[in-house]
Coordinates of C-alpha atoms in Angstrom, one line a residue:
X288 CA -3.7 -14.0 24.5
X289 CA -5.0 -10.3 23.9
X290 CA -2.7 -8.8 21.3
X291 CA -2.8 -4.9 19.7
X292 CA -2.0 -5.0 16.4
X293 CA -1.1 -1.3 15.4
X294 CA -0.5 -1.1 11.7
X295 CA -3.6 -3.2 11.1
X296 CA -4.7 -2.1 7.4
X297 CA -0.7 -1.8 6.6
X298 CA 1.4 -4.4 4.1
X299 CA 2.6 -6.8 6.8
X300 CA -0.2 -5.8 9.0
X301 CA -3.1 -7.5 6.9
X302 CA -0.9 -10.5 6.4
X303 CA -0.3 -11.1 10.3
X304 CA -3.6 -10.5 11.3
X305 CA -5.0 -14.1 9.8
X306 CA -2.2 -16.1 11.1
X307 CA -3.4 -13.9 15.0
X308 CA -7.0 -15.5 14.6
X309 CA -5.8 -19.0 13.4
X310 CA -3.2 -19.2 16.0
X311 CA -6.9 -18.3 18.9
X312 CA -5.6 -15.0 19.6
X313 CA -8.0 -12.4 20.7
X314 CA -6.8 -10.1 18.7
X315 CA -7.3 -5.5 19.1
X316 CA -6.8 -4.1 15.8
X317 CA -5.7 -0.4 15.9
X318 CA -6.4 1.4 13.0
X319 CA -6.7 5.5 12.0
X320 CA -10.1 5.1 10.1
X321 CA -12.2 2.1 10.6
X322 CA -14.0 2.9 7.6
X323 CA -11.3 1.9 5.2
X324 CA -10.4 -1.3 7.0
X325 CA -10.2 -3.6 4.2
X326 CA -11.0 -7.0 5.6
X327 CA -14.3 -8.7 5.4
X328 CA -17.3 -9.0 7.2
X329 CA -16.1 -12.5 8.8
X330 CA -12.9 -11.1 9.7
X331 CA -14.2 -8.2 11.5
X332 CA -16.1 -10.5 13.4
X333 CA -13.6 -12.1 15.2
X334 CA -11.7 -9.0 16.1
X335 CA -11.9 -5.8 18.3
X336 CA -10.9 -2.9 16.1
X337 CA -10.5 0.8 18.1
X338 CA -9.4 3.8 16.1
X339 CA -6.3 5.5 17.1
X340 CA -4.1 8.4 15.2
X341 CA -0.7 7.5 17.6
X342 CA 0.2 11.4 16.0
X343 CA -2.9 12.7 17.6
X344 CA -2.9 13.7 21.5
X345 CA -2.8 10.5 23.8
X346 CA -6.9 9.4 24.7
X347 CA -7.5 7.8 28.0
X348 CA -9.1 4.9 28.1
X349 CA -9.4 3.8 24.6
X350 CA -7.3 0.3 24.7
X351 CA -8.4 -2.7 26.5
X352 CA -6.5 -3.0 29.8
X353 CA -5.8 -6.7 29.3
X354 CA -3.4 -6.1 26.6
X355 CA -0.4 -8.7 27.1
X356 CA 1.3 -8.2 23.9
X357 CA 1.3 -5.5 21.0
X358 CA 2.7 -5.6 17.8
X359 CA 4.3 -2.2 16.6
X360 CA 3.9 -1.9 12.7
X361 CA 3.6 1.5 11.9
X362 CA 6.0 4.0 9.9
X363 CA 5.9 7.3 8.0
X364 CA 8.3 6.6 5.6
X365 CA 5.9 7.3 2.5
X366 CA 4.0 10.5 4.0
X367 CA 6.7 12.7 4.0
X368 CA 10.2 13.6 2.7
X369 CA 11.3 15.9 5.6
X370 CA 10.1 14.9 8.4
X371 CA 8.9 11.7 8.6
X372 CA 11.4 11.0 11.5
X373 CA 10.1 13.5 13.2
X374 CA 6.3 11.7 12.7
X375 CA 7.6 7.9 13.8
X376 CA 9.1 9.5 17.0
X377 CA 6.4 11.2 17.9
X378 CA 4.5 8.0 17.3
X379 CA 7.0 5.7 18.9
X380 CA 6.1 8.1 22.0
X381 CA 2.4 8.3 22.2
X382 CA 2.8 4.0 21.8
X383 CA 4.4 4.1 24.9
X384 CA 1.9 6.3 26.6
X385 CA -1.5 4.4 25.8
X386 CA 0.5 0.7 26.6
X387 CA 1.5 2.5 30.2
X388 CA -2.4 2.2 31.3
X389 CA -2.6 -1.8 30.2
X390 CA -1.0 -5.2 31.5
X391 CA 1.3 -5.3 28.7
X392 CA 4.7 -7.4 28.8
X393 CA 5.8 -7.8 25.6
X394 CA 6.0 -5.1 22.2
X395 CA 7.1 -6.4 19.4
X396 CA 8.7 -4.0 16.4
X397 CA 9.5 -4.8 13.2
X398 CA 12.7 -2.3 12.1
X399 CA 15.5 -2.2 9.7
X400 CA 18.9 -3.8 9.7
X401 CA 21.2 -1.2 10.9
X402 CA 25.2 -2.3 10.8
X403 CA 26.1 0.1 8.8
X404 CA 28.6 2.7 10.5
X405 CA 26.7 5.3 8.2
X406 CA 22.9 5.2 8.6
X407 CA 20.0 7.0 5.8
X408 CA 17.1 9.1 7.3
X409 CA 15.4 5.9 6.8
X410 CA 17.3 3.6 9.2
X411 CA 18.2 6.4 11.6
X412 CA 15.0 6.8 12.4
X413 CA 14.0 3.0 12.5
X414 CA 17.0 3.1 15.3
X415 CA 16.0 6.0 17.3
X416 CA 12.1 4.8 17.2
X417 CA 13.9 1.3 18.6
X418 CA 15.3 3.8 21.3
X419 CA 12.1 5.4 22.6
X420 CA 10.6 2.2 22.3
X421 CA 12.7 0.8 25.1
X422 CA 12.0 3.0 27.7
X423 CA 8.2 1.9 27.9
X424 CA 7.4 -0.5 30.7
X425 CA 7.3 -3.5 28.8
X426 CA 10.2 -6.1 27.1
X427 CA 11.1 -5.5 23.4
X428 CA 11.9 -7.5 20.6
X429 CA 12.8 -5.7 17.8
X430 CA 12.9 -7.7 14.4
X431 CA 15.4 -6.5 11.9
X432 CA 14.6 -6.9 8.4
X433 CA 16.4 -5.6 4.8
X434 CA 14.1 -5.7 2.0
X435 CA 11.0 -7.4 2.1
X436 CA 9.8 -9.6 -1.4
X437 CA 6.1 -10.6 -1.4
X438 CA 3.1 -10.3 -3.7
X439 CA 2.2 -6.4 -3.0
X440 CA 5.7 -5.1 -1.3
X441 CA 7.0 -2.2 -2.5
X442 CA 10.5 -3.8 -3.2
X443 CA 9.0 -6.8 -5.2
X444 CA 6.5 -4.3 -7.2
X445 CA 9.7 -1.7 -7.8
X446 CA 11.7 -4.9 -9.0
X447 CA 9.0 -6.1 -11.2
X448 CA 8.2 -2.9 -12.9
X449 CA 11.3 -2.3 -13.7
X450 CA 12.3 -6.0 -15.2
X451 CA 9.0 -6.1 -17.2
X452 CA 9.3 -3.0 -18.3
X453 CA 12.6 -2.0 -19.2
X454 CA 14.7 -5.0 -20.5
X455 CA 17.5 -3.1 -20.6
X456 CA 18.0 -0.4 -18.3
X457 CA 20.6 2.6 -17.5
X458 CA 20.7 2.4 -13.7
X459 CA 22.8 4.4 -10.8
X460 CA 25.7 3.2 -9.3
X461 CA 23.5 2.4 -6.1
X462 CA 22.6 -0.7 -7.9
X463 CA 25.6 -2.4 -7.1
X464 CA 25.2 -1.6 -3.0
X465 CA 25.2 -5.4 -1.2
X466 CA 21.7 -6.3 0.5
X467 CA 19.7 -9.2 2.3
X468 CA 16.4 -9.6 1.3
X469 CA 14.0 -11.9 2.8
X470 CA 10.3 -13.4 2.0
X471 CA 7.8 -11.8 3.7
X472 CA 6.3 -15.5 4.1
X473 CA 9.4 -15.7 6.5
X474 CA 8.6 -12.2 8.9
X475 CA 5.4 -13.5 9.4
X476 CA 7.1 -16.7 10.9
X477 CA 9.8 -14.5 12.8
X478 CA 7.0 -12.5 13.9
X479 CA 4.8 -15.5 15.2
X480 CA 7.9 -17.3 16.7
X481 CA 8.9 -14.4 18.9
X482 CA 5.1 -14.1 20.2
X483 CA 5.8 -14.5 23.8
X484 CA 8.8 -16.3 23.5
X485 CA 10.2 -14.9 26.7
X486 CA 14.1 -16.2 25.1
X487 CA 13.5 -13.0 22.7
X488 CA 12.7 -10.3 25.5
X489 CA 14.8 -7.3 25.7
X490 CA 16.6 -8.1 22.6
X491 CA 17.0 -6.8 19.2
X492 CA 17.5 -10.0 16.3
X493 CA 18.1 -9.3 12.7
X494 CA 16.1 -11.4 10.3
X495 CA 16.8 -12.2 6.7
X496 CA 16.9 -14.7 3.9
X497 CA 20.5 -17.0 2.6
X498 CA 21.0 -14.7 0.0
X499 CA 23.1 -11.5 0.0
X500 CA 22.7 -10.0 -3.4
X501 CA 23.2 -6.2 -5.1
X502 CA 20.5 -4.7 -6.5
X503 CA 21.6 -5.8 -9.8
X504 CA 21.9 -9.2 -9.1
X505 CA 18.2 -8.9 -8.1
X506 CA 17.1 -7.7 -10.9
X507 CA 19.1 -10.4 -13.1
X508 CA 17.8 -13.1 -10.8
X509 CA 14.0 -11.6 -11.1
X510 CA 14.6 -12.0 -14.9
X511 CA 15.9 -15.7 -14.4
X512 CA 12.9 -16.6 -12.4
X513 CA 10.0 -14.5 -15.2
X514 CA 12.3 -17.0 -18.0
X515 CA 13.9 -13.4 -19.8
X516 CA 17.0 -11.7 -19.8
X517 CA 18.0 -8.2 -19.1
X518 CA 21.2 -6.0 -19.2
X519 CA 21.8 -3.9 -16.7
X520 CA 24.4 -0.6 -17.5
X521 CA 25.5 1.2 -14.1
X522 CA 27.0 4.8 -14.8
X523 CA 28.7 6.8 -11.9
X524 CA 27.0 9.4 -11.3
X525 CA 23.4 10.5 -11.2
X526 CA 22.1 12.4 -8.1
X527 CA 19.4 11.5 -6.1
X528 CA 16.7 13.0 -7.0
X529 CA 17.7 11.9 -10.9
X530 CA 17.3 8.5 -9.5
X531 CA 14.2 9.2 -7.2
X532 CA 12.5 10.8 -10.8
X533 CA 13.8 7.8 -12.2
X534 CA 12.1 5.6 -10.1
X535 CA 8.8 7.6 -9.8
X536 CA 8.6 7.7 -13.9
X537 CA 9.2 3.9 -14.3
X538 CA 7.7 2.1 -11.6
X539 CA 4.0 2.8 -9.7
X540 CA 6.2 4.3 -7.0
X541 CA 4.9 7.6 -5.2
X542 CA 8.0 10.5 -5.8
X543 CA 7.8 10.6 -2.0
X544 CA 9.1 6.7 -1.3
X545 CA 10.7 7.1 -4.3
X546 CA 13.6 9.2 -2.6
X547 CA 14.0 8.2 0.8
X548 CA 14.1 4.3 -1.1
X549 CA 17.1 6.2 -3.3
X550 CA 18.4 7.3 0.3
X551 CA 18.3 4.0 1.8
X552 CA 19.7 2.1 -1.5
X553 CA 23.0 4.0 -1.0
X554 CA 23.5 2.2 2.3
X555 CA 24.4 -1.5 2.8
X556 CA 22.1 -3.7 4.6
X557 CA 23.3 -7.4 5.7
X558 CA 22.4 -8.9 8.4
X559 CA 24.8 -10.0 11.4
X560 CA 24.0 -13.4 12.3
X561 CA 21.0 -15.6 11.8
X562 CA 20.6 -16.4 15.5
X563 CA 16.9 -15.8 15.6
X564 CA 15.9 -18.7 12.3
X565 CA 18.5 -21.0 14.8
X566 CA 16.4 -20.5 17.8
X567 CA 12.9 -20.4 15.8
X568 CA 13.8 -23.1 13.7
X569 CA 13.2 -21.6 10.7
X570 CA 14.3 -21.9 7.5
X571 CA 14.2 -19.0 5.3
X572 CA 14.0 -18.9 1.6
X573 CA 16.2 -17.8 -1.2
X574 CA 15.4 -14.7 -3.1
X575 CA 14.5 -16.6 -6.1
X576 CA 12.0 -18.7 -3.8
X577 CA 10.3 -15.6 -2.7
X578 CA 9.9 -14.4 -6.1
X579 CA 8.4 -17.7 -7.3
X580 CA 5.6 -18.2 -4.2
X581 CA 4.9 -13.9 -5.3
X582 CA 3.8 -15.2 -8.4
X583 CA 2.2 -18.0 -7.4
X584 CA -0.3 -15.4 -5.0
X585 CA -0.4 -13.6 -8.2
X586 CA -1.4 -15.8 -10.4
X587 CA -4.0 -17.6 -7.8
X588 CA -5.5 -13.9 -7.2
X589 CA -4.4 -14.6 -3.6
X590 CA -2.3 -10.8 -3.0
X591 CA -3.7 -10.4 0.8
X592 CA -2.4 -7.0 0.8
X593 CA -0.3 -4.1 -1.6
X594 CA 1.7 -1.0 -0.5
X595 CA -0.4 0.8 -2.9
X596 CA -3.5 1.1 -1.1
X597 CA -1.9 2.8 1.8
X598 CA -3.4 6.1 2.3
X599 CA 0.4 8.0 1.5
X600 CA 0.1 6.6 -1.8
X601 CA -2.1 9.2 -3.2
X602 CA -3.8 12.6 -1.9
X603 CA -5.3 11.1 1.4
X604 CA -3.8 11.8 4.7
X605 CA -6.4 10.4 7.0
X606 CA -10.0 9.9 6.5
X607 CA -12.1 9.4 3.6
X608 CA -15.2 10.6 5.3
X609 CA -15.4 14.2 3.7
X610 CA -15.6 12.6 0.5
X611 CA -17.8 10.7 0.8
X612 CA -21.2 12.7 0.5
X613 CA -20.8 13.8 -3.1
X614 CA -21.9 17.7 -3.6
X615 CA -24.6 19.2 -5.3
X616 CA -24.0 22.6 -5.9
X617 CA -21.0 24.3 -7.5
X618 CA -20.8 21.0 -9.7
X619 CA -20.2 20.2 -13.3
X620 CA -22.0 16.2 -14.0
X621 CA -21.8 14.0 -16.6
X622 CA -24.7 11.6 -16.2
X623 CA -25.6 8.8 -17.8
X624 CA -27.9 5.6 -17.6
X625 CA -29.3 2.2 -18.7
X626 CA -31.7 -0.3 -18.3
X627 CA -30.2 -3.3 -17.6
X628 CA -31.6 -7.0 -17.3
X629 CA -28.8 -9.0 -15.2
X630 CA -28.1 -6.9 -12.2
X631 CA -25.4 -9.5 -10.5
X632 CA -23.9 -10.1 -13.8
X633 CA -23.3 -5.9 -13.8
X634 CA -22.4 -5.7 -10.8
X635 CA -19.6 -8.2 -10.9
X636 CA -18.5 -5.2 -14.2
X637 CA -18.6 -3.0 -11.7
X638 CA -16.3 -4.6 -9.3
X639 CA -13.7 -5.7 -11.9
X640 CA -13.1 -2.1 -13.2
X641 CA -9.5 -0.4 -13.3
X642 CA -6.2 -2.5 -13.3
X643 CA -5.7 -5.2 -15.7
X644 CA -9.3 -5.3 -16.4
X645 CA -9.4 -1.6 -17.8
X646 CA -12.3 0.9 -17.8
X647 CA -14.5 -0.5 -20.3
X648 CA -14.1 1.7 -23.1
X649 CA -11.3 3.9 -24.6
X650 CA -8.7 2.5 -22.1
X651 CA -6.0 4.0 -24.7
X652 CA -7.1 7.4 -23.4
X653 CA -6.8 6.4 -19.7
X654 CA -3.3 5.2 -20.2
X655 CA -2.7 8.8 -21.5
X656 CA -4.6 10.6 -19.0
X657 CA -2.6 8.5 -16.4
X658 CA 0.8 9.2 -18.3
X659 CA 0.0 12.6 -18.1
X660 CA -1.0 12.7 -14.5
X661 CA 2.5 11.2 -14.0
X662 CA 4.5 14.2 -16.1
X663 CA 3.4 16.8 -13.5
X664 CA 3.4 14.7 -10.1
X665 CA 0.2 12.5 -9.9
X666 CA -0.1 8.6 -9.2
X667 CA -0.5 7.7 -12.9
X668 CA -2.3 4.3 -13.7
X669 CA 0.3 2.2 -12.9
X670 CA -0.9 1.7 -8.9
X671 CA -3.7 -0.8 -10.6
X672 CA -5.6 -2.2 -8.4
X673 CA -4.8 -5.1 -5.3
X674 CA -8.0 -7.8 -6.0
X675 CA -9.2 -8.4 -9.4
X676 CA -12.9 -8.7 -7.9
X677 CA -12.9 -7.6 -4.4
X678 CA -13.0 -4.3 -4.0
X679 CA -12.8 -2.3 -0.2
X680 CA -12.7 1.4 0.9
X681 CA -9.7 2.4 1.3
X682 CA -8.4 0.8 -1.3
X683 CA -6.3 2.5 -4.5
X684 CA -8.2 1.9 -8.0
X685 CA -5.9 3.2 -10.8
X686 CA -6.0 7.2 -10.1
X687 CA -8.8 6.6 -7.5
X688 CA -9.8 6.1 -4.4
X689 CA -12.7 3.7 -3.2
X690 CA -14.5 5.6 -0.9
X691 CA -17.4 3.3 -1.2
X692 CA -18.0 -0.4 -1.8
X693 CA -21.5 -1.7 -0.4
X694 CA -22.6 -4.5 -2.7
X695 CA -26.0 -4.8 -0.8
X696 CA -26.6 -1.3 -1.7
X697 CA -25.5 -1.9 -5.3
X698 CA -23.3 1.4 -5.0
X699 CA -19.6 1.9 -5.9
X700 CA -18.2 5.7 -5.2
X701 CA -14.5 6.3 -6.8
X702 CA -12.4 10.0 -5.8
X703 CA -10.1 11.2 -7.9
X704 CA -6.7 11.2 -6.7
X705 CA -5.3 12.6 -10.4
X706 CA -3.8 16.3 -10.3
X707 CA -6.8 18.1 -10.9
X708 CA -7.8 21.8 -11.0
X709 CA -10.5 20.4 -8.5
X710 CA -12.1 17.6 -7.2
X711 CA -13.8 14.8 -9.2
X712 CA -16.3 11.7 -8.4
X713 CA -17.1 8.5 -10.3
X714 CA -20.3 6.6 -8.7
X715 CA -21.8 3.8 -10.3
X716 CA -25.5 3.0 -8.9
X717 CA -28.2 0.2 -9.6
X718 CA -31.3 1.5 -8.4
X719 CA -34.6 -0.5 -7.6
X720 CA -35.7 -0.6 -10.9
X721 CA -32.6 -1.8 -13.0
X722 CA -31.7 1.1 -13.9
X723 CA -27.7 1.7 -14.3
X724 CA -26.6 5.3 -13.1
X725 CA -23.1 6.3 -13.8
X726 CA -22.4 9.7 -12.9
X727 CA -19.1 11.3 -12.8
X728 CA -18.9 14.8 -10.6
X729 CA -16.7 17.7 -10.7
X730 CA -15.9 20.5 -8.1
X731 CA -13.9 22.9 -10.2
X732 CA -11.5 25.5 -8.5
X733 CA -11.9 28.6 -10.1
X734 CA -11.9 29.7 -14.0
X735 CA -9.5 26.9 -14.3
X736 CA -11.3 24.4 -13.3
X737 CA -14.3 25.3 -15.2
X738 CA -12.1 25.4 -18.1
X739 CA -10.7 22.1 -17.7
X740 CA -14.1 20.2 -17.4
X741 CA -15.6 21.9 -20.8
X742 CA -12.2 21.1 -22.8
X743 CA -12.7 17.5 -22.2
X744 CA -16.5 17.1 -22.9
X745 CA -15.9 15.7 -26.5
X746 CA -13.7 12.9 -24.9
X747 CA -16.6 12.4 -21.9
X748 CA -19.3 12.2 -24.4
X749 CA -17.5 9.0 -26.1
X750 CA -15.9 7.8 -23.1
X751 CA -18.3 8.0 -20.3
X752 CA -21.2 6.6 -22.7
X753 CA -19.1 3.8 -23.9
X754 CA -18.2 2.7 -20.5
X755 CA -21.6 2.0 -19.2
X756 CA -22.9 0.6 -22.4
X757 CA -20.2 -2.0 -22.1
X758 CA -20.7 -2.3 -18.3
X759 CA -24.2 -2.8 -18.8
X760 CA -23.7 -5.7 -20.9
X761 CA -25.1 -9.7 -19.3

């Protein structure tokens, strides 16, 4: 079958998409900015990709007409604390419009669990986009999930910041609010099993793991499985943006998700029935289960996909193109080079910087420069990085952004996405002759900016020369 898979370079997006080619579908990925499509070269072989903005004005002819079946996968949750309602309807009914031109018979959304007599922003919207959706001229199934635990979800990361972090921990009362997580190992089934299963048409199913568990018991169970303990202390009051502050300090959490999460956490999410697993056949796993096969992705260097490298994570809101030419005037540089003798052995440096691996030198002073990004609003260090040796654009590195990754070309360009009184560039370069160019650029904005750059050229002198010694190294 021809399936549209909005949502394509999204969390459960990339982690559907295999499963689609396995299973011989022909398979139209819709994405915003092709460019930053993180899948490889294979990958995009055996798919159709078109670029598509569903908050941008409706563009005729840009799907495939043969569409049977789309998968709708996109939300705003993490762009905006206002009006990202307003965003996902407005999305929900441009959807409509571009599937009214093709053969479609079958969307397929993945929303929230929504029993709850009182609804957050968060689920109210999920509901209303359900709504809109089901006036198009096509059969719905709507799939709805409570927290989603995988390698790279933002629950599971949350969780596991949190537990590793903090062994004992001062928490709101929200932490004792009942939900029904579920592996995402288990959506992607319920999301394969309703694939043109015409028993699932026109019907709304609510999909979850055995477990119903509080946040607490979460977080004591996540201990469990790691082999620690932790104590947990609720207190009764502490408002939400205390506990959105909270989160954002303590986790690798943007503020923005940070407090429509808080907003959500207040509100119970359980699950009806599991009609859907009866029908499918599936048997879901426990919470613990889900936390074990995370680590197992982990610890294999298997994470498909992470929360982190979505676009709203950092200063991005669509494309990465005006970035990428680097400029030349109005510019502050620190430039440095090497000869080198191994130029596959460097470049495999290059490809393992940030995260875990650090920055090659001085990675003391990152951790500050990143805890100090975090004190007035940045992203911090603590988004790390999704691969430890594949690296795409698009993806989050740390306090950047890949903007470009071309391993032919022997070229790595990093933007800053730190709070910055401008804009700032980190290219590494292996030109024709072995030689190692590191050069870090900086577009100040105003007096400021200026003044900022010169402060720190003590710490760039040791820093920046240190790095690409140690990069250089066979």
């Amino acid at each position: 079958m021809k399936i549209l898979l909005t949502g394509a370079n999204g969390y459960i997006g990339m982690r559907l998409l295999p499963q689609l080619i396995a299973d011989g579908h022909h398979v139209v990925c819709a994405v915003r900015d092709s460019d930053r499509f993180s899948i490889d070269e294979e990958t995009k072989a055996q798919i159709e990709i078109v670029e598509i903005d569903f908050l941008e004005e409706v563009k005729p002819d840009v799907l495939p007409k043969d569409i049977e079946i789309a998968y709708f996968l996109i939300h705003s949750m993490s762009s905006s604390t206002k009006n990202f309602d307003e965003k996902e309807a407005a999305t929900a009914k441009n959807f409509n419009s571009y599937l009214a031109s093709t053969n479609i018979r079958q969307v397929i959304y993945l929303s929230g669990i929504v029993n709850d007599k009182k609804l957050s922003k968060h689920l109210s919207s999920r509901k209303n986009v359900e709504d809109i959706l089901s006036k198009g001229k096509f059969s719905l199934t709507v799939l709805r999930a409570g927290i989603i635990v995988g390698s790279g979800s933002s629950s599971f990361e949350i969780i596991r910041d949190l537990c590793e972090k903090l062994p004992i921990m001062i928490t709101p009362k929200w932490v004792l609010t009942k939900t029904h997580p579920i592996a995402i190992r288990d959506v992607i089934s319920f999301l394969i099993g309703v694939l043109g299963n015409e028993k699932t048409f026109d019907d709304s199913f609510d999909i979850s793991g055995p477990n119903v568990l509080t946040y607490k018991e979460m977080l004591h169970q996540y201990a469990e499985v790691r082999g620690f303990k932790n104590w947990v202390f609720t207190v009764p009051v502490m408002t939400p943006k205390l506990s959105s502050y909270w989160l954002y300090f303590v986790t690798s959490t943007s503020y923005k998700l940070a407090l429509n999460l808080v907003d959500s956490m207040k509100i119970e999410v359980i699950a009806r029935d599991d009609k859907l697993a009866k029908l499918l056949k599936i048997n879901t796993h426990s919470y613990k289960e889900a936390i074990e096969m995370a680590f197992k992705k982990i610890e294999q260097n298997l994470v498909v996909s992470s929360w982190k490298d979505s676009m709203v994570s950092g200063r991005f809101n669509k494309s990465l193109e005006k970035y990428i030419q680097v400029p030349k005037y109005g510019v502050l540089k620190d430039e440095q080079t090497l000869k080198i003798e191994d130029p596959k052995k460097v470049m495999e440096n290059i490809w393992k910087i940030g995260g875990d691996h650090g920055w090659y030198y001085g990675n003391s002073l990152w951790k500050i420069r990143g805890f100090l990004d975090k004190l007035i609003g940045g992203v911090g260090l603590r988004r790390g990085r999704t691969h430890p040796d594949k690296i795409y654009p698009g993806d989050s590195l740390d306090f950047w952004r890949v903007l470009l990754a071309d391993k032919k070309k022997k070229r790595l360009l990093l933007f800053a996405e730190m709070k910055l009184p401008g804009e700032a560039w980190l290219e590494f370069k292996i030109d024709k002759d072995n030689i190692l160019h590191q050069t870090a650029t900086f577009r100040p904005r105003g007096l400021k900016g200026r003044l900022y750059w010169y402060s720190l050229i003590p710490f760039h002198y040791f820093i920046f020369g240190g790095m690409i010694r140690n990069i250089g190294k066979s």
